[in-house]
Amino acid sequence: MKIAFFEIEDWEQTYLQQKLKGHKLLFFKDALSEKTVNLAKDAGIVSVFIYCKITDNVLSEFTHLQALVTRSTGYDHIDVASCKKRKIAVLNVPTYGENTVAEHTFSLLLSLSRKIPQSYERTRMGNFSLEGLRGFDLQGKTLGIIGMGHIGQHVARIARGFAMHVLAYDKYPDRNLAKKMRFAYAPLSKVLQQSDIVTLHCPYTKDTHHLLNRKTIAQMKRGAILVNTARGALVETNALVNALSRGHLGGAALDVLEQESLIKEEAQLLSKNFPKEHLQNLLENHILLTFNNVIVTPHNAFNSTEALQRILDTTLENINSVLFHKPSKNQL
Ligand code: NAI
């Protein structure tokens, strides 16, 4: 089978060559578009990423295409209806990093609770004083999880290891899950009122725009901590800055900021096509960076070796399901 990969990185190419011996493989760093489709017109499988534009015109150029395999969760870049009409299967990578993002969530929380950045900076300067470095325990604290999906559930598992109490709010609560994992659901206002730490793991939609705003932040406990590794615009930045300035919130740990709107999907950040200066400008000027009880990371929660490897392994599984005519749960 001729298999073409677009927007591919060198490390991915080396791995795929080892795993797909016996097939004719084509690798292109460029995205697939009307300009580049000529390079792979007779491919049986094409693997793409989010800067590829798979329009009806592009699809019409292929002569033997059986499947489009995208190395992303989202598939906005693919005309799925046209694929259906042409009997071209479309497969994606639904999940790859729930533990990865949950681990980063706790890295942020522990950095804040134990003042790791301040401690690190000081000792590097030869200052071993403990003044101002007293932190707080996680044990016995209540963690409010907003969005009990893949990542939220993993956060709850880790929280159990710290002997924390878990309260959750989800638009679609799953009572069996709550029983099995021994946590309680509550309305959003109650989760906000009762939690010492609130962590966001719901998607960004019209419904969740500024989920945390002046009114809802005011419901949070005085001195509570907010962690956001989901999407920046879940939080109204002005309201957060205001609550931190007044001491209503005790701190915030953020992997995402409101102004990052052009980011659809994490792996996009690693692509050579992503305009890197955007995040840099945003971070350099951001007012939240001036608070010493705020930690900001540059949308890095997904970025572990294992998570990126899982994207490639699921892509290989998807390709093999097409090659061996096996049904796949990842087919749209
Ligand atoms: P998921 O789809 O498994 O879980 C989302 C949960 O949120 C579901 O249980 C859903 O019922 C719930 N939900 C939906 N609408 C809601 C609402 N209005 N209020 C409360 N809960 C609501 O998604 P997953 O994989 O757990 O990811 C969560 C989010 O994390 C993603 O949407 C994405 O924005 C973010 N993310 C961030 C990464 C990073 O690197 N910082 C990496 C990957 C995901």
Short mmCIF file of C-alpha atoms and ligand atoms in Angstrom, two decimals:
data_model
loop_
_atom_site.label_atom_id
_atom_site.label_comp_id
_atom_site.label_asym_id
_atom_site.label_seq_id
_atom_site.Cartn_x
_atom_site.Cartn_y
_atom_site.Cartn_z
CA MET A 1 0.00 0.00 0.00
CA LYS A 2 1.23 3.51 -0.72
CA ILE A 3 0.95 5.60 2.45
CA ALA A 4 1.67 9.34 2.42
CA PHE A 5 2.39 11.42 5.53
CA PHE A 6 2.07 15.21 5.44
CA GLU A 7 3.35 17.76 8.03
CA ILE A 8 5.62 15.08 9.42
CA GLU A 9 8.58 15.63 11.78
CA ASP A 10 11.91 13.78 11.47
CA TRP A 11 11.46 11.73 14.68
CA GLU A 12 8.02 10.62 13.53
CA GLN A 13 9.36 9.60 10.12
CA THR A 14 12.09 7.40 11.63
CA TYR A 15 9.57 5.63 13.89
CA LEU A 16 6.98 5.10 11.15
CA GLN A 17 9.63 3.69 8.79
CA GLN A 18 10.51 1.05 11.40
CA LYS A 19 6.87 0.14 12.02
CA LEU A 20 5.52 0.08 8.46
CA LYS A 21 8.13 -2.00 6.64
CA GLY A 22 6.96 -3.48 3.34
CA HIS A 23 4.80 -0.51 2.36
CA LYS A 24 5.69 2.34 0.04
CA LEU A 25 5.97 5.34 2.37
CA LEU A 26 6.08 8.98 1.35
CA PHE A 27 6.96 11.72 3.84
CA PHE A 28 6.38 15.44 3.37
CA LYS A 29 7.13 18.27 5.80
CA ASP A 30 4.61 20.48 4.01
CA ALA A 31 0.88 20.41 4.61
CA LEU A 32 -1.48 18.70 2.19
CA SER A 33 -3.36 21.26 0.07
CA GLU A 34 -4.40 21.89 -3.51
CA LYS A 35 -0.76 22.83 -4.17
CA THR A 36 0.79 19.64 -2.77
CA VAL A 37 -1.83 17.00 -3.51
CA ASN A 38 0.02 16.07 -6.75
CA LEU A 39 2.77 14.53 -4.61
CA ALA A 40 0.54 11.69 -3.43
CA LYS A 41 -2.39 11.39 -5.83
CA ASP A 42 -2.25 7.60 -5.98
CA ALA A 43 -1.80 6.95 -2.22
CA GLY A 44 -4.16 4.45 -0.56
CA ILE A 45 -3.83 6.01 2.91
CA VAL A 46 -2.95 9.63 3.71
CA SER A 47 -2.00 10.81 7.19
CA VAL A 48 -2.40 14.51 7.92
CA PHE A 49 -2.20 17.13 10.66
CA ILE A 50 -4.26 20.23 11.37
CA TYR A 51 -2.63 22.69 8.94
CA CYS A 52 -3.59 20.38 6.01
CA LYS A 53 -6.69 21.63 4.19
CA ILE A 54 -8.64 18.58 3.04
CA THR A 55 -11.32 20.17 0.88
CA ASP A 56 -13.60 18.51 -1.62
CA ASN A 57 -11.24 19.73 -4.40
CA VAL A 58 -8.23 18.10 -2.75
CA LEU A 59 -10.15 14.86 -2.23
CA SER A 60 -11.25 14.82 -5.87
CA GLU A 61 -7.58 14.55 -6.94
CA PHE A 62 -6.97 11.19 -5.25
CA THR A 63 -7.38 8.10 -7.42
CA HIS A 64 -7.14 5.25 -4.86
CA LEU A 65 -7.67 6.87 -1.45
CA GLN A 66 -9.22 4.49 1.13
CA ALA A 67 -8.55 6.40 4.35
CA LEU A 68 -7.51 9.74 5.81
CA VAL A 69 -5.79 9.32 9.15
CA THR A 70 -5.36 12.54 11.11
CA ARG A 71 -2.76 12.74 13.88
CA SER A 72 -5.04 15.05 15.87
CA THR A 73 -8.15 14.93 18.03
CA GLY A 74 -9.97 17.62 16.03
CA TYR A 75 -10.95 17.20 12.38
CA ASP A 76 -12.10 20.70 11.36
CA HIS A 77 -9.46 20.61 8.62
CA ILE A 78 -11.19 17.70 6.84
CA ASP A 79 -14.35 17.84 4.73
CA VAL A 80 -15.82 14.77 6.41
CA ALA A 81 -19.06 14.90 4.38
CA SER A 82 -17.10 14.77 1.14
CA CYS A 83 -15.07 11.83 2.50
CA LYS A 84 -18.32 9.98 3.32
CA LYS A 85 -19.66 10.64 -0.17
CA ARG A 86 -16.40 9.30 -1.67
CA LYS A 87 -16.30 6.31 0.74
CA ILE A 88 -13.02 7.48 2.26
CA ALA A 89 -12.74 6.48 5.93
CA VAL A 90 -11.63 9.21 8.39
CA LEU A 91 -9.85 8.23 11.61
CA ASN A 92 -8.57 10.47 14.45
CA VAL A 93 -6.81 10.29 17.86
CA PRO A 94 -9.60 10.85 20.43
CA THR A 95 -7.40 10.86 23.56
CA TYR A 96 -3.68 10.72 24.24
CA GLY A 97 -2.86 12.67 27.35
CA GLU A 98 -5.23 12.43 30.28
CA ASN A 99 -2.51 11.41 32.74
CA THR A 100 -0.10 13.88 31.14
CA VAL A 101 -2.34 16.90 31.70
CA ALA A 102 -3.38 15.65 35.17
CA GLU A 103 0.28 15.28 36.18
CA HIS A 104 0.98 18.83 35.00
CA THR A 105 -2.03 20.05 37.00
CA PHE A 106 -0.46 18.67 40.16
CA SER A 107 2.99 19.99 39.19
CA LEU A 108 1.43 23.45 39.09
CA LEU A 109 -0.52 22.97 42.30
CA LEU A 110 2.49 21.67 44.24
CA SER A 111 4.68 24.45 42.86
CA LEU A 112 2.23 26.92 44.31
CA SER A 113 1.50 25.10 47.59
CA ARG A 114 5.20 24.60 48.38
CA LYS A 115 6.52 27.80 46.76
CA ILE A 116 8.88 25.82 44.56
CA PRO A 117 9.73 28.61 42.07
CA GLN A 118 10.70 31.01 44.91
CA SER A 119 12.67 28.30 46.75
CA TYR A 120 14.52 27.32 43.59
CA GLU A 121 15.37 30.89 42.62
CA ARG A 122 16.63 31.67 46.12
CA THR A 123 18.86 28.65 46.56
CA ARG A 124 20.38 29.25 43.14
CA MET A 125 21.37 32.69 44.44
CA GLY A 126 22.97 31.07 47.52
CA ASN A 127 20.16 32.15 49.87
CA PHE A 128 19.01 29.27 52.11
CA SER A 129 16.68 31.29 54.35
CA LEU A 130 13.18 29.84 54.91
CA GLU A 131 11.62 33.25 55.35
CA GLY A 132 8.41 33.57 53.35
CA LEU A 133 8.65 30.01 52.06
CA ARG A 134 6.02 28.39 54.30
CA GLY A 135 3.53 26.45 52.20
CA PHE A 136 0.40 24.42 52.90
CA ASP A 137 -0.56 20.73 52.86
CA LEU A 138 -2.80 19.17 50.24
CA GLN A 139 -3.87 16.39 52.62
CA GLY A 140 -7.37 16.99 53.96
CA LYS A 141 -8.07 19.86 51.55
CA THR A 142 -11.10 19.84 49.25
CA LEU A 143 -10.36 19.78 45.54
CA GLY A 144 -13.16 21.01 43.29
CA ILE A 145 -12.94 19.50 39.81
CA ILE A 146 -14.96 21.23 37.10
CA GLY A 147 -15.39 18.71 34.25
CA MET A 148 -15.08 15.05 35.25
CA GLY A 149 -14.02 13.72 31.86
CA HIS A 150 -10.81 11.88 30.98
CA ILE A 151 -8.48 14.45 32.55
CA GLY A 152 -10.73 15.34 35.50
CA GLN A 153 -10.98 11.68 36.49
CA HIS A 154 -7.23 11.26 36.41
CA VAL A 155 -6.86 14.37 38.58
CA ALA A 156 -9.31 12.79 41.05
CA ARG A 157 -7.21 9.58 41.15
CA ILE A 158 -4.06 11.55 41.94
CA ALA A 159 -5.92 13.64 44.55
CA ARG A 160 -6.89 10.44 46.34
CA GLY A 161 -3.17 9.63 46.70
CA PHE A 162 -2.75 12.97 48.52
CA ALA A 163 -5.73 12.16 50.80
CA MET A 164 -7.73 15.10 49.47
CA HIS A 165 -11.54 15.28 49.36
CA VAL A 166 -12.92 15.52 45.85
CA LEU A 167 -16.05 17.46 44.89
CA ALA A 168 -16.99 17.61 41.22
CA TYR A 169 -19.22 19.62 38.94
CA ASP A 170 -20.03 18.29 35.48
CA LYS A 171 -22.81 19.27 33.10
CA TYR A 172 -23.42 15.57 32.50
CA PRO A 173 -22.82 13.84 35.85
CA ASP A 174 -22.21 10.09 35.81
CA ARG A 175 -23.56 8.68 39.09
CA ASN A 176 -21.96 5.26 38.55
CA LEU A 177 -18.58 6.86 38.08
CA ALA A 178 -19.02 8.86 41.31
CA LYS A 179 -19.87 5.68 43.19
CA LYS A 180 -16.99 3.72 41.67
CA MET A 181 -14.41 6.47 42.23
CA ARG A 182 -15.89 7.58 45.56
CA PHE A 183 -16.33 11.29 44.91
CA ALA A 184 -19.42 13.52 45.12
CA TYR A 185 -21.02 15.69 42.47
CA ALA A 186 -22.44 19.06 43.50
CA PRO A 187 -23.83 22.13 41.74
CA LEU A 188 -21.16 24.58 40.50
CA SER A 189 -21.91 27.14 43.24
CA LYS A 190 -21.46 24.53 45.96
CA VAL A 191 -18.20 23.24 44.48
CA LEU A 192 -16.89 26.81 44.36
CA GLN A 193 -18.03 27.60 47.91
CA GLN A 194 -16.58 24.46 49.48
CA SER A 195 -13.29 23.90 47.65
CA ASP A 196 -9.86 24.99 48.84
CA ILE A 197 -8.56 24.41 45.32
CA VAL A 198 -10.61 24.56 42.12
CA THR A 199 -9.23 22.95 38.96
CA LEU A 200 -10.79 23.33 35.49
CA HIS A 201 -11.10 20.36 33.10
CA CYS A 202 -14.16 21.11 30.98
CA PRO A 203 -14.09 22.09 27.30
CA TYR A 204 -14.32 25.68 26.13
CA THR A 205 -17.73 26.24 24.52
CA LYS A 206 -20.26 29.08 24.32
CA ASP A 207 -21.65 27.62 27.51
CA THR A 208 -18.37 27.72 29.42
CA HIS A 209 -17.07 31.11 28.21
CA HIS A 210 -16.00 32.97 31.40
CA LEU A 211 -17.38 30.17 33.57
CA LEU A 212 -15.26 31.79 36.25
CA ASN A 213 -16.19 35.47 36.26
CA ARG A 214 -16.61 38.18 38.91
CA LYS A 215 -19.79 36.56 40.24
CA THR A 216 -18.57 32.96 40.34
CA ILE A 217 -15.08 33.83 41.62
CA ALA A 218 -16.79 35.73 44.45
CA GLN A 219 -18.43 32.42 45.45
CA MET A 220 -15.00 30.82 45.95
CA LYS A 221 -13.57 30.52 49.47
CA ARG A 222 -11.35 33.38 50.57
CA GLY A 223 -7.75 32.31 49.95
CA ALA A 224 -8.71 29.50 47.54
CA ILE A 225 -6.42 28.50 44.68
CA LEU A 226 -7.47 28.30 41.03
CA VAL A 227 -5.74 25.92 38.60
CA ASN A 228 -6.49 26.12 34.87
CA THR A 229 -4.96 23.64 32.45
CA ALA A 230 -8.04 23.53 30.19
CA ARG A 231 -8.66 26.69 28.13
CA GLY A 232 -7.84 30.31 28.99
CA ALA A 233 -11.22 31.81 28.15
CA LEU A 234 -12.95 29.69 30.79
CA VAL A 235 -11.71 32.41 33.16
CA GLU A 236 -12.42 36.14 32.87
CA THR A 237 -8.91 37.52 33.28
CA ASN A 238 -9.98 40.89 34.73
CA ALA A 239 -12.05 39.18 37.39
CA LEU A 240 -9.11 36.91 38.27
CA VAL A 241 -6.66 39.82 38.47
CA ASN A 242 -9.12 41.69 40.65
CA ALA A 243 -9.67 38.74 43.01
CA LEU A 244 -5.91 38.18 43.36
CA SER A 245 -5.25 41.88 43.97
CA ARG A 246 -7.86 41.97 46.74
CA GLY A 247 -6.50 38.76 48.28
CA HIS A 248 -9.83 37.04 47.73
CA LEU A 249 -7.95 34.29 45.90
CA GLY A 250 -4.77 32.88 47.43
CA GLY A 251 -3.14 32.09 44.12
CA ALA A 252 -3.56 30.84 40.58
CA ALA A 253 -1.68 28.32 38.49
CA LEU A 254 -2.34 28.60 34.78
CA ASP A 255 -1.15 26.65 31.78
CA VAL A 256 -3.54 28.54 29.51
CA LEU A 257 -4.42 32.20 29.13
CA GLU A 258 -7.54 33.86 27.79
CA GLN A 259 -5.89 35.49 24.78
CA GLU A 260 -4.66 32.20 23.27
CA SER A 261 -7.77 31.92 21.13
CA LEU A 262 -6.05 30.70 17.98
CA ILE A 263 -5.06 27.44 19.64
CA LYS A 264 -7.47 24.68 18.70
CA GLU A 265 -5.43 21.73 19.71
CA GLU A 266 -2.27 21.25 21.73
CA ALA A 267 -0.07 19.45 19.21
CA GLN A 268 -0.50 22.55 17.03
CA LEU A 269 1.95 24.29 19.39
CA LEU A 270 4.75 21.94 18.33
CA SER A 271 4.14 22.40 14.61
CA LYS A 272 6.60 24.50 12.60
CA ASN A 273 3.51 26.21 11.16
CA PHE A 274 2.43 27.66 14.52
CA PRO A 275 3.32 31.38 14.85
CA LYS A 276 5.55 31.09 17.96
CA GLU A 277 5.81 34.86 18.46
CA HIS A 278 2.11 34.91 19.37
CA LEU A 279 2.52 33.07 22.67
CA GLN A 280 5.78 34.86 23.42
CA ASN A 281 4.20 38.32 22.99
CA LEU A 282 1.25 37.24 25.03
CA LEU A 283 3.31 35.89 27.91
CA GLU A 284 5.87 38.70 27.95
CA ASN A 285 3.25 41.36 28.50
CA HIS A 286 0.83 39.51 30.69
CA ILE A 287 -0.16 41.23 33.92
CA LEU A 288 -0.66 37.90 35.72
CA LEU A 289 3.10 37.27 35.50
CA THR A 290 3.67 40.14 37.91
CA PHE A 291 1.93 38.39 40.83
CA ASN A 292 4.19 36.26 43.04
CA ASN A 293 1.30 33.90 43.89
CA VAL A 294 0.64 33.14 40.21
CA ILE A 295 2.44 30.50 38.18
CA VAL A 296 2.10 30.48 34.42
CA THR A 297 3.38 27.76 32.09
CA PRO A 298 3.31 28.22 28.30
CA HIS A 299 0.50 25.77 27.40
CA ASN A 300 2.84 22.87 28.08
CA ALA A 301 0.57 20.44 29.97
CA PHE A 302 0.21 18.01 27.05
CA ASN A 303 3.90 18.06 26.15
CA SER A 304 5.45 14.81 27.36
CA THR A 305 7.46 12.34 25.29
CA GLU A 306 4.95 9.60 26.10
CA ALA A 307 1.88 11.65 25.11
CA LEU A 308 3.35 12.50 21.70
CA GLN A 309 4.38 8.88 21.24
CA ARG A 310 0.78 7.84 22.00
CA ILE A 311 -0.47 10.09 19.17
CA LEU A 312 1.84 8.28 16.77
CA ASP A 313 0.97 4.82 18.13
CA THR A 314 -2.77 5.47 17.78
CA THR A 315 -2.11 6.70 14.24
CA LEU A 316 -0.28 3.41 13.52
CA GLU A 317 -3.20 1.45 15.02
CA ASN A 318 -5.56 3.43 12.79
CA ILE A 319 -3.44 2.72 9.69
CA ASN A 320 -3.28 -1.00 10.56
CA SER A 321 -7.05 -1.16 11.01
CA VAL A 322 -7.38 0.10 7.42
CA LEU A 323 -4.65 -2.22 6.09
CA PHE A 324 -6.21 -5.29 7.76
CA HIS A 325 -9.85 -4.24 7.20
CA LYS A 326 -10.56 -4.21 10.95
CA PRO A 327 -13.26 -1.98 12.44
CA SER A 328 -11.82 0.88 14.49
CA LYS A 329 -13.37 2.82 17.39
CA ASN A 330 -11.45 5.85 16.10
CA GLN A 331 -13.30 5.97 12.78
CA LEU A 332 -15.65 8.97 12.57
P1 NAI B 1 -13.43 15.16 28.11
O1 NAI B 1 -14.34 15.44 26.96
O2 NAI B 1 -13.05 13.77 28.39
O3 NAI B 1 -14.09 15.76 29.46
C1 NAI B 1 -14.72 16.99 29.53
C2 NAI B 1 -15.77 16.93 30.65
O4 NAI B 1 -16.35 18.22 30.78
C3 NAI B 1 -16.91 15.95 30.36
O5 NAI B 1 -17.15 15.13 31.48
C4 NAI B 1 -18.10 16.86 30.07
O6 NAI B 1 -19.33 16.28 30.45
C5 NAI B 1 -17.76 18.06 30.92
N1 NAI B 1 -18.46 19.27 30.49
C6 NAI B 1 -18.89 19.61 29.26
N2 NAI B 1 -19.49 20.81 29.30
C7 NAI B 1 -19.46 21.22 30.58
C8 NAI B 1 -19.93 22.38 31.25
N3 NAI B 1 -20.60 23.34 30.59
N4 NAI B 1 -19.71 22.47 32.56
C9 NAI B 1 -19.08 21.48 33.25
N5 NAI B 1 -18.61 20.36 32.67
C10 NAI B 1 -18.79 20.24 31.35
O7 NAI B 1 -12.18 16.07 27.88
P2 NAI B 1 -10.71 15.90 28.49
O8 NAI B 1 -9.92 15.01 27.60
O9 NAI B 1 -10.83 15.57 29.92
O10 NAI B 1 -10.12 17.37 28.31
C11 NAI B 1 -10.68 18.48 29.01
C12 NAI B 1 -10.13 19.77 28.43
O11 NAI B 1 -8.74 19.88 28.71
C13 NAI B 1 -10.20 19.87 26.89
O12 NAI B 1 -11.45 20.35 26.47
C14 NAI B 1 -9.09 20.83 26.57
O13 NAI B 1 -9.61 22.13 26.52
C15 NAI B 1 -8.13 20.72 27.74
N6 NAI B 1 -6.82 20.18 27.38
C16 NAI B 1 -5.71 20.92 27.70
C17 NAI B 1 -4.45 20.46 27.40
C18 NAI B 1 -3.21 21.27 27.73
O14 NAI B 1 -2.12 20.95 27.23
N7 NAI B 1 -3.30 22.29 28.55
C19 NAI B 1 -4.26 19.17 26.73
C20 NAI B 1 -5.49 18.45 26.46
C21 NAI B 1 -6.73 18.96 26.79
#
